[in-house]
Coordinates of C-alpha atoms in Angstrom, one line a residue:
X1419 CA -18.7 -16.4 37.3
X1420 CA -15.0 -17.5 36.5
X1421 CA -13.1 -18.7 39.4
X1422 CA -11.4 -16.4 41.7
X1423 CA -7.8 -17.9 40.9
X1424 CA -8.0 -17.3 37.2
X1425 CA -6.4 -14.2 35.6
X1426 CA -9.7 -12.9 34.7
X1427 CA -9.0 -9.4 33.2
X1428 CA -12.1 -7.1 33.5
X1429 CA -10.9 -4.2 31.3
X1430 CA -11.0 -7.2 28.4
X1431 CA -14.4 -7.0 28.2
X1432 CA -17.3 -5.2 26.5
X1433 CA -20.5 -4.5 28.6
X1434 CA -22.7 -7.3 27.7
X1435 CA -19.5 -9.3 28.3
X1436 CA -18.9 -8.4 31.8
X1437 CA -22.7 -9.3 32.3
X1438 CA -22.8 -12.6 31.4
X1439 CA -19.2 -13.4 33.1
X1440 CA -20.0 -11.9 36.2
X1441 CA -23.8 -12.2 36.9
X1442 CA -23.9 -8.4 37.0
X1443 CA -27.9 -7.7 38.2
X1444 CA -29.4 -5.3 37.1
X1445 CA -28.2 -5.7 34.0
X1446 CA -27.6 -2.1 34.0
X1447 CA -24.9 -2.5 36.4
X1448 CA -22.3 -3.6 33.7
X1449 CA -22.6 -0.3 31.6
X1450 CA -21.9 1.6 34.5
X1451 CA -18.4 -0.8 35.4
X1452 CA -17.7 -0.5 31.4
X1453 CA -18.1 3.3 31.5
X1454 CA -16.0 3.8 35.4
X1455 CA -13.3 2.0 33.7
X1456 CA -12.7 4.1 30.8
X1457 CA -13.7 7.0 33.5
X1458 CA -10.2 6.1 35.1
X1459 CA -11.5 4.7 38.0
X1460 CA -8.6 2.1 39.2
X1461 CA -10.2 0.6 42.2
X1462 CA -12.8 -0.9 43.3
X1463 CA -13.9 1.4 45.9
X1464 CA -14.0 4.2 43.6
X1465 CA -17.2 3.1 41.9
X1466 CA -19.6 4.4 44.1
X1467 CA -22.5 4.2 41.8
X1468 CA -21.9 -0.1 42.7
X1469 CA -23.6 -0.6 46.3
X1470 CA -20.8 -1.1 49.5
X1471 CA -21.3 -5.2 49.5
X1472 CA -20.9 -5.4 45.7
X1473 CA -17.7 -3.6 45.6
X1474 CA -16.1 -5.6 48.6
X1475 CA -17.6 -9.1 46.8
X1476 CA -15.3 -7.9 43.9
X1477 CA -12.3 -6.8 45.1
X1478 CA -12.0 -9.9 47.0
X1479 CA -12.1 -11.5 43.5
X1480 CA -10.4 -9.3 41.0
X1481 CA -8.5 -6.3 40.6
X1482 CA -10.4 -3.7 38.9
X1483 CA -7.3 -3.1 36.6
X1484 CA -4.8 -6.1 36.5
X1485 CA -1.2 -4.3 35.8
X1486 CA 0.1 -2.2 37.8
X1487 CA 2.9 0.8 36.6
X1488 CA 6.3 -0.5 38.2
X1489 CA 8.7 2.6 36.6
X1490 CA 8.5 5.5 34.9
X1491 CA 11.1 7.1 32.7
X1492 CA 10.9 10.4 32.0
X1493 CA 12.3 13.9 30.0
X1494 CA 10.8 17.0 28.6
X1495 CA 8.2 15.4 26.2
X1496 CA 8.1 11.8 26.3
X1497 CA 7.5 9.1 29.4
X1498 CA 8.1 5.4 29.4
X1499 CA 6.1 3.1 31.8
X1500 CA 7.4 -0.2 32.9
X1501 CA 4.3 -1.8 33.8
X1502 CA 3.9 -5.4 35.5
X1503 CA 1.1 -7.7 34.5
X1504 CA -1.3 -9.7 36.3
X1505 CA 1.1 -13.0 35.8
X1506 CA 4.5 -10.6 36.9
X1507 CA 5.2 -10.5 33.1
X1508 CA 6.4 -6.7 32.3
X1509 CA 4.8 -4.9 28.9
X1510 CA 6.7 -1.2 28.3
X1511 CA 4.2 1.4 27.2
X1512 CA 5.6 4.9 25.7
X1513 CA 3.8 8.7 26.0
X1514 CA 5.5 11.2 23.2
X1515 CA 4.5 14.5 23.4
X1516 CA 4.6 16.6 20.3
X1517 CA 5.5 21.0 20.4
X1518 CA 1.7 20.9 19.6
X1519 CA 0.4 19.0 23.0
X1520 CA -0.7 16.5 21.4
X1521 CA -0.5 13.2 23.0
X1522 CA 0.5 9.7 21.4
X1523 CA 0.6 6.4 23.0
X1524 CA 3.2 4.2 22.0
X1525 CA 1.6 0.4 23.1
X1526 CA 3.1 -2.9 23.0
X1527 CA 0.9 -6.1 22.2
X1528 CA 3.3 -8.9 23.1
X1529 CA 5.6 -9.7 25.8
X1530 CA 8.7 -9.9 23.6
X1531 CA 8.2 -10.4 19.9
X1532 CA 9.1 -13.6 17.7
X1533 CA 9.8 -11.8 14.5
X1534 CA 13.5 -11.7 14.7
X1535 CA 14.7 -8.7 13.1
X1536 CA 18.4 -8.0 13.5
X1537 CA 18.1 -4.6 14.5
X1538 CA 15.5 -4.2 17.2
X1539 CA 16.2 -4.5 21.2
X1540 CA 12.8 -6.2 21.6
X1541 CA 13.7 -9.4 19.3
X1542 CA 15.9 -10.1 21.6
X1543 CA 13.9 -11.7 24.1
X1544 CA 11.6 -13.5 21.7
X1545 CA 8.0 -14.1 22.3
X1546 CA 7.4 -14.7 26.1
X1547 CA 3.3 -14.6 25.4
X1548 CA 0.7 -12.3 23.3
X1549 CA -1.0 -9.7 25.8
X1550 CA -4.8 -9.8 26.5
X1551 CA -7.0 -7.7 24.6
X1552 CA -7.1 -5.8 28.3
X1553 CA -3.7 -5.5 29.2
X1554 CA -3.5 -3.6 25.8
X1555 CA -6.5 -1.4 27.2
X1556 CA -5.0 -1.1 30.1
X1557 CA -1.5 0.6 29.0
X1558 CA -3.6 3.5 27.9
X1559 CA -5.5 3.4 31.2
X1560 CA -2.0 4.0 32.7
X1561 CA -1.0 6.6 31.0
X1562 CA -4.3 8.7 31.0
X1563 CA -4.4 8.4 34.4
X1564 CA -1.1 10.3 34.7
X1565 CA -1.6 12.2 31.8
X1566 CA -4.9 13.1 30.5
X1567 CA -6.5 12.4 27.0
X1568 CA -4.3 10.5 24.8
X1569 CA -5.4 12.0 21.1
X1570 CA -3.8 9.0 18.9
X1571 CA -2.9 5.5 19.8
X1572 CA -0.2 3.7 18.0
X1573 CA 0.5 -0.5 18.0
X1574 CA 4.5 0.4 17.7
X1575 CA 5.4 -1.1 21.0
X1576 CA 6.8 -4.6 22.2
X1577 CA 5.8 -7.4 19.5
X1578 CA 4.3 -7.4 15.8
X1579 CA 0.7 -6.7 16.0
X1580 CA -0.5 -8.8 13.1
X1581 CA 0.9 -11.8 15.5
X1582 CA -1.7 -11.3 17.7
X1583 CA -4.2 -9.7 15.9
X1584 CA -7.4 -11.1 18.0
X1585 CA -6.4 -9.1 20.7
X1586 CA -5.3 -6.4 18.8
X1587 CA -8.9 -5.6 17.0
X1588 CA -10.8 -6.4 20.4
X1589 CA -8.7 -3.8 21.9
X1590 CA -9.4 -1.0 19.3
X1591 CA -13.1 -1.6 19.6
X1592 CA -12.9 -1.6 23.2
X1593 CA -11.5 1.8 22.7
X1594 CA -13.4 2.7 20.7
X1595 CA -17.0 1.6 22.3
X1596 CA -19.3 5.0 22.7
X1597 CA -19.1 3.8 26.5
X1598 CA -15.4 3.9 26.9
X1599 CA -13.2 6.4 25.3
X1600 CA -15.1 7.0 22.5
X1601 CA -12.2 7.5 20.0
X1602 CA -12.3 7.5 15.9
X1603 CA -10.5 4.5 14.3
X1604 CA -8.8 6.5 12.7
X1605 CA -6.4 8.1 15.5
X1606 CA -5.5 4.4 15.8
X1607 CA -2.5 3.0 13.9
X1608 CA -1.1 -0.6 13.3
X1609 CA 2.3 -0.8 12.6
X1610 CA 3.9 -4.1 10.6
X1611 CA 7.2 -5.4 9.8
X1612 CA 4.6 -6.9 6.9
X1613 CA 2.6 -9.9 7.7
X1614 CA 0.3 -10.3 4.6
X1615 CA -2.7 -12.3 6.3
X1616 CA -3.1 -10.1 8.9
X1617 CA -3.1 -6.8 6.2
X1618 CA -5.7 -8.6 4.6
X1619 CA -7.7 -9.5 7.7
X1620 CA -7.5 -5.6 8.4
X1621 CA -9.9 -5.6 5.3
X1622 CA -12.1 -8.3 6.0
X1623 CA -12.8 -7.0 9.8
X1624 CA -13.8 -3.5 8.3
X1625 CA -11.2 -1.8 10.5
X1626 CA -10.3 1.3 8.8
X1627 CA -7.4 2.7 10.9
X1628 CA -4.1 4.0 10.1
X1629 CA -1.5 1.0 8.7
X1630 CA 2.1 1.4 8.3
X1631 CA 4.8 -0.9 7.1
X1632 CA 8.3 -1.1 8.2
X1633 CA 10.3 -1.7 5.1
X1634 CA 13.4 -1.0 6.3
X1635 CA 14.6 -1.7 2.7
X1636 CA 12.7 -2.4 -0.9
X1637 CA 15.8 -5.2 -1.6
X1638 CA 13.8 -8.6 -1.0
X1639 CA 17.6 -10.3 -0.4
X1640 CA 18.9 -7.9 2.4
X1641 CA 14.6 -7.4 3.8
X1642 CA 15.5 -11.8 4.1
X1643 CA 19.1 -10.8 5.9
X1644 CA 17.6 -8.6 8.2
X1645 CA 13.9 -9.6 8.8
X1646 CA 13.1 -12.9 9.9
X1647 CA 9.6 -12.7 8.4
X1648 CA 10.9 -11.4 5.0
X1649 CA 10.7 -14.5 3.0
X1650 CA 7.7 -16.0 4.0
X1651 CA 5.8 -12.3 3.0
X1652 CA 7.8 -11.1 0.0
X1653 CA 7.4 -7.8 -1.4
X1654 CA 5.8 -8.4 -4.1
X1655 CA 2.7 -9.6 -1.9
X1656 CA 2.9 -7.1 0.9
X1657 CA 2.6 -4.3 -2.0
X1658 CA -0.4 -6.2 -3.1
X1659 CA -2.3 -6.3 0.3
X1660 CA -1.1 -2.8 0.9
X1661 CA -3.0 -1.6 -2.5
X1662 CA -5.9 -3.8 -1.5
X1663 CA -5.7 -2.1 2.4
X1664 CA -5.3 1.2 0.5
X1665 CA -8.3 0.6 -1.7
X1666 CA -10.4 0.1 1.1
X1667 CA -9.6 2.7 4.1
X1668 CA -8.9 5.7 0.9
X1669 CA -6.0 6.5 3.6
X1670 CA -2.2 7.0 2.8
X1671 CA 0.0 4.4 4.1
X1672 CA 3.2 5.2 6.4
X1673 CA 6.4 3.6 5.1
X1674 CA 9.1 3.2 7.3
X1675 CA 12.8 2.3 7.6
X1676 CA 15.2 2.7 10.5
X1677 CA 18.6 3.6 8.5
X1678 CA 21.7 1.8 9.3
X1679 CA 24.8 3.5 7.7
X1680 CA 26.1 0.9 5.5
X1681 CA 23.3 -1.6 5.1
X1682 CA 20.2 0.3 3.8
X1683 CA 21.2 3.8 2.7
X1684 CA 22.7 2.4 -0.8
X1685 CA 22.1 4.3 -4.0
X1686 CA 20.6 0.8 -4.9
X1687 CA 18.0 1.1 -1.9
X1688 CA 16.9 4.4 -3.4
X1689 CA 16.4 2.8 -6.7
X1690 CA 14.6 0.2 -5.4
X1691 CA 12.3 1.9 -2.8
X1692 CA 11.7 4.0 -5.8
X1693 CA 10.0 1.2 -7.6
X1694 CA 8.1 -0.4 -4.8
X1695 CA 6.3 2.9 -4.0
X1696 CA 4.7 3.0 -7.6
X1697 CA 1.2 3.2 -7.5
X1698 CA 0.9 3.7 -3.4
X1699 CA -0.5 6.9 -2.0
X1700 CA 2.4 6.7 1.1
X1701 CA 4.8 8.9 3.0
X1702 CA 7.6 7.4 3.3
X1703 CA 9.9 8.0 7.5
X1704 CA 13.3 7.3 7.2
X1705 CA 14.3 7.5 10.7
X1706 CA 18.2 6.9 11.8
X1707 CA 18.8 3.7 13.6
X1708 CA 18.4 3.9 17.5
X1709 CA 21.5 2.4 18.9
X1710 CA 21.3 -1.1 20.6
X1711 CA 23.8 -2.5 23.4
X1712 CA 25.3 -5.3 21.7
X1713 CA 24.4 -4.8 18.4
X1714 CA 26.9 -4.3 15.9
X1715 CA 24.9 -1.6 13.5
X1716 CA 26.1 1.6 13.3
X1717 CA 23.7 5.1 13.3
X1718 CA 24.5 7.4 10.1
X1719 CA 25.9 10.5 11.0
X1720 CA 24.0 13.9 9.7
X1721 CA 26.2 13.9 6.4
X1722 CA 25.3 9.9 5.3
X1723 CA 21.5 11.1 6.5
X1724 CA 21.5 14.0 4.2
X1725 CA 23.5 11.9 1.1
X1726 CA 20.8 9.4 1.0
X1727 CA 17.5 11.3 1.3
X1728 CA 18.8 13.5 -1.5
X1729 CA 19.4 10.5 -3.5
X1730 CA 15.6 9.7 -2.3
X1731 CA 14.6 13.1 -3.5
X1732 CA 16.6 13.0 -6.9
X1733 CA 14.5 9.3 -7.3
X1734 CA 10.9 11.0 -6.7
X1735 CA 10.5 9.6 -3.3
X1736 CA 7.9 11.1 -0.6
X1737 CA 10.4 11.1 2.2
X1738 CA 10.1 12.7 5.9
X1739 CA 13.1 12.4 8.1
X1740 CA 12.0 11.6 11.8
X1741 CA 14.4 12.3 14.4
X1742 CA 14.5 10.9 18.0
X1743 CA 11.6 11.0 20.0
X1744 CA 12.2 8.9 23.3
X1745 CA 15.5 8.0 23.2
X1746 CA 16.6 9.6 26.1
X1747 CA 14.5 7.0 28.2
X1748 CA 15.1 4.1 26.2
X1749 CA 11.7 4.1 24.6
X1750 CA 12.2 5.2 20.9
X1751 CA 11.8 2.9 18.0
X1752 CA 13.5 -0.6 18.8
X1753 CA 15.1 -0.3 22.2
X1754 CA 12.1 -1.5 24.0
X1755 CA 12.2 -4.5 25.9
X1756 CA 15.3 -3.8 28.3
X1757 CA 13.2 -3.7 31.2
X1758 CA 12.3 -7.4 30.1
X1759 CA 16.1 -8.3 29.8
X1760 CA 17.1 -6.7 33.4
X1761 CA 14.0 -8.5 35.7
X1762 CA 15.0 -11.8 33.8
X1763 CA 18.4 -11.1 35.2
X1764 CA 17.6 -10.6 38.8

């Protein structure tokens, strides 16, 4: 059994995991923890198929779920929760609501991120750690326990995915086990700002879930401006790994850019966006920039919105415009992390 001071996170762990960590006899006895978890239980005492005595020997060990929801932000269809983990760290974790009811979770999988793109609230605190395959669990946990089902789960939070990618699969499957919530892969998406090796690791774990790509913009020069990762992972390769990924799942592949006015939405990014999205089956968000305390981008205005995705159109490009889902609690794409910034500050 691992010591009683280490941060020993139970929701990281499948059935025949918790067994052999915790000496759980009958063996049967780690199905049914594995199953009350994903059941929503959040305490110990509320597993009453464990006997009394095993329950107290536990929760005098470790907490049944490690974080804990410090905040919640709120409006008509969307809820952020700032949520504390086991070492005080703070992850943010978003619910958006859609006219249908359908529920999508919004998780992060890094405290921080270390990909250092100009334009994102979150790169501003760089990488504080990666989370545990559990604390990623365990956002969901949160939010299902305040608000029923979630139907699809997206890795668009705090941090870039493919930089912790270990915990990010181990999380899905834990998901996904028949003895936790059950759900398809494919209501799971992984967002990237475009990490090649992890695309391609996608492929050799078999995961087939939903992948999309924040290009932000198909000129390699201004992707190297704006994106620290850019020129390390050069278009021309991420196209390749996205046409291998594509190849293997048979699924269209999200596109994304957050518009600034006056960086990306050039004639010459419509040309060039054009070209990359040759022979990919994609739809294609262009979604206007969130605005960011301190940074100097500016959000196009409904006119410079409409000018460049009909310069899109005229080009042949797939395009859906997204409009603001969260940003009346600080939780839509790129302004997480503020929660972060203000504890640091205390």
């Amino acid at each position: 059994m691992p010591p009683a001071t280490a941060h020993f996170i139970i929701s990281s762990f499948f059935p025949h995991e918790l067994e052999e960590h915790l000496g759980l006899m009958p063996r049967y006895r780690a199905k049914q923890l594995f199953q009350s978890i994903y059941q929503g239980k959040m305490h110990w005492d509320e597993i009453t198929v464990f006997p009394q005595a095993v329950r107290s020997r536990f929760a005098n060990l470790y907490p049944l779920i490690s974080s804990s929801v410090m905040k919640t932000y709120q409006d008509r269809a969307n809820t952020k929760f700032v949520i504390r983990l086991i070492d005080g760290q703070i992850a943010e974790a978003v619910l958006l609501m859609d006219k249908n009811g359908r529920k999508t979770a919004c998780v992060s999988c890094q405290v921080g991120c270390a990909m250092d793109c100009a334009f994102c609230k979150t790169a501003q605190l760089g990488l504080r750690r990666n989370l545990d395959a559990g604390e990623i669990v365990e956002q969901i946990l949160h939010l299902q326990h305040r608000h029923g089902r979630i139907d699809n789960i997206v890795y668009m939070g705090m941090g870039e995915p493919m930089n912790n990618l270990n915990n990010v699969i181990k999380s899905i499957r834990l998901l996904a086990h028949p003895d936790g919530l059950g759900m398809g892969l494919r209501r799971f998406t992984i967002s990237t700002c475009g990490l090649v090796d992890g695309i391609r690791r996608l492929v050799e774990e078999k995961l087939p879930v939903g992948l999309a790509f924040s290009l932000v913009t198909a000129d390699q020069s201004l992707r190297e401006e704006l994106m620290y990762t850019a020129k390390a992972n050069p278009l021309p390769q991420v196209k390749q790994a996205l046409l291998e990924y594509q190849r293997f799942t048979g699924q269209r592949i999200t596109l994304e850019a957050a518009l600034m006015a006056g960086y990306n939405d050039r004639p010459k990014d419509a040309q060039l966006l054009s070209e990359f999205v040759q022979g990919l089956d994609y739809m294609f968000n262009l979604i206007p920039w969130n605005p960011v305390p301190g940074l100097l981008f500016r959000r196009p205005n409904q006119a410079e919105i409409e000018a460049f995705t009909a310069i899109l159109h005229s080009h042949g490009v797939k395009v859906v415009r997204r409009y603001q889902r969260g940003a009346n609690v600080a939780a839509a794409c790129g302004q997480l992390g503020a929660e972060v910034l203000s504890s640091q500050a205390k």
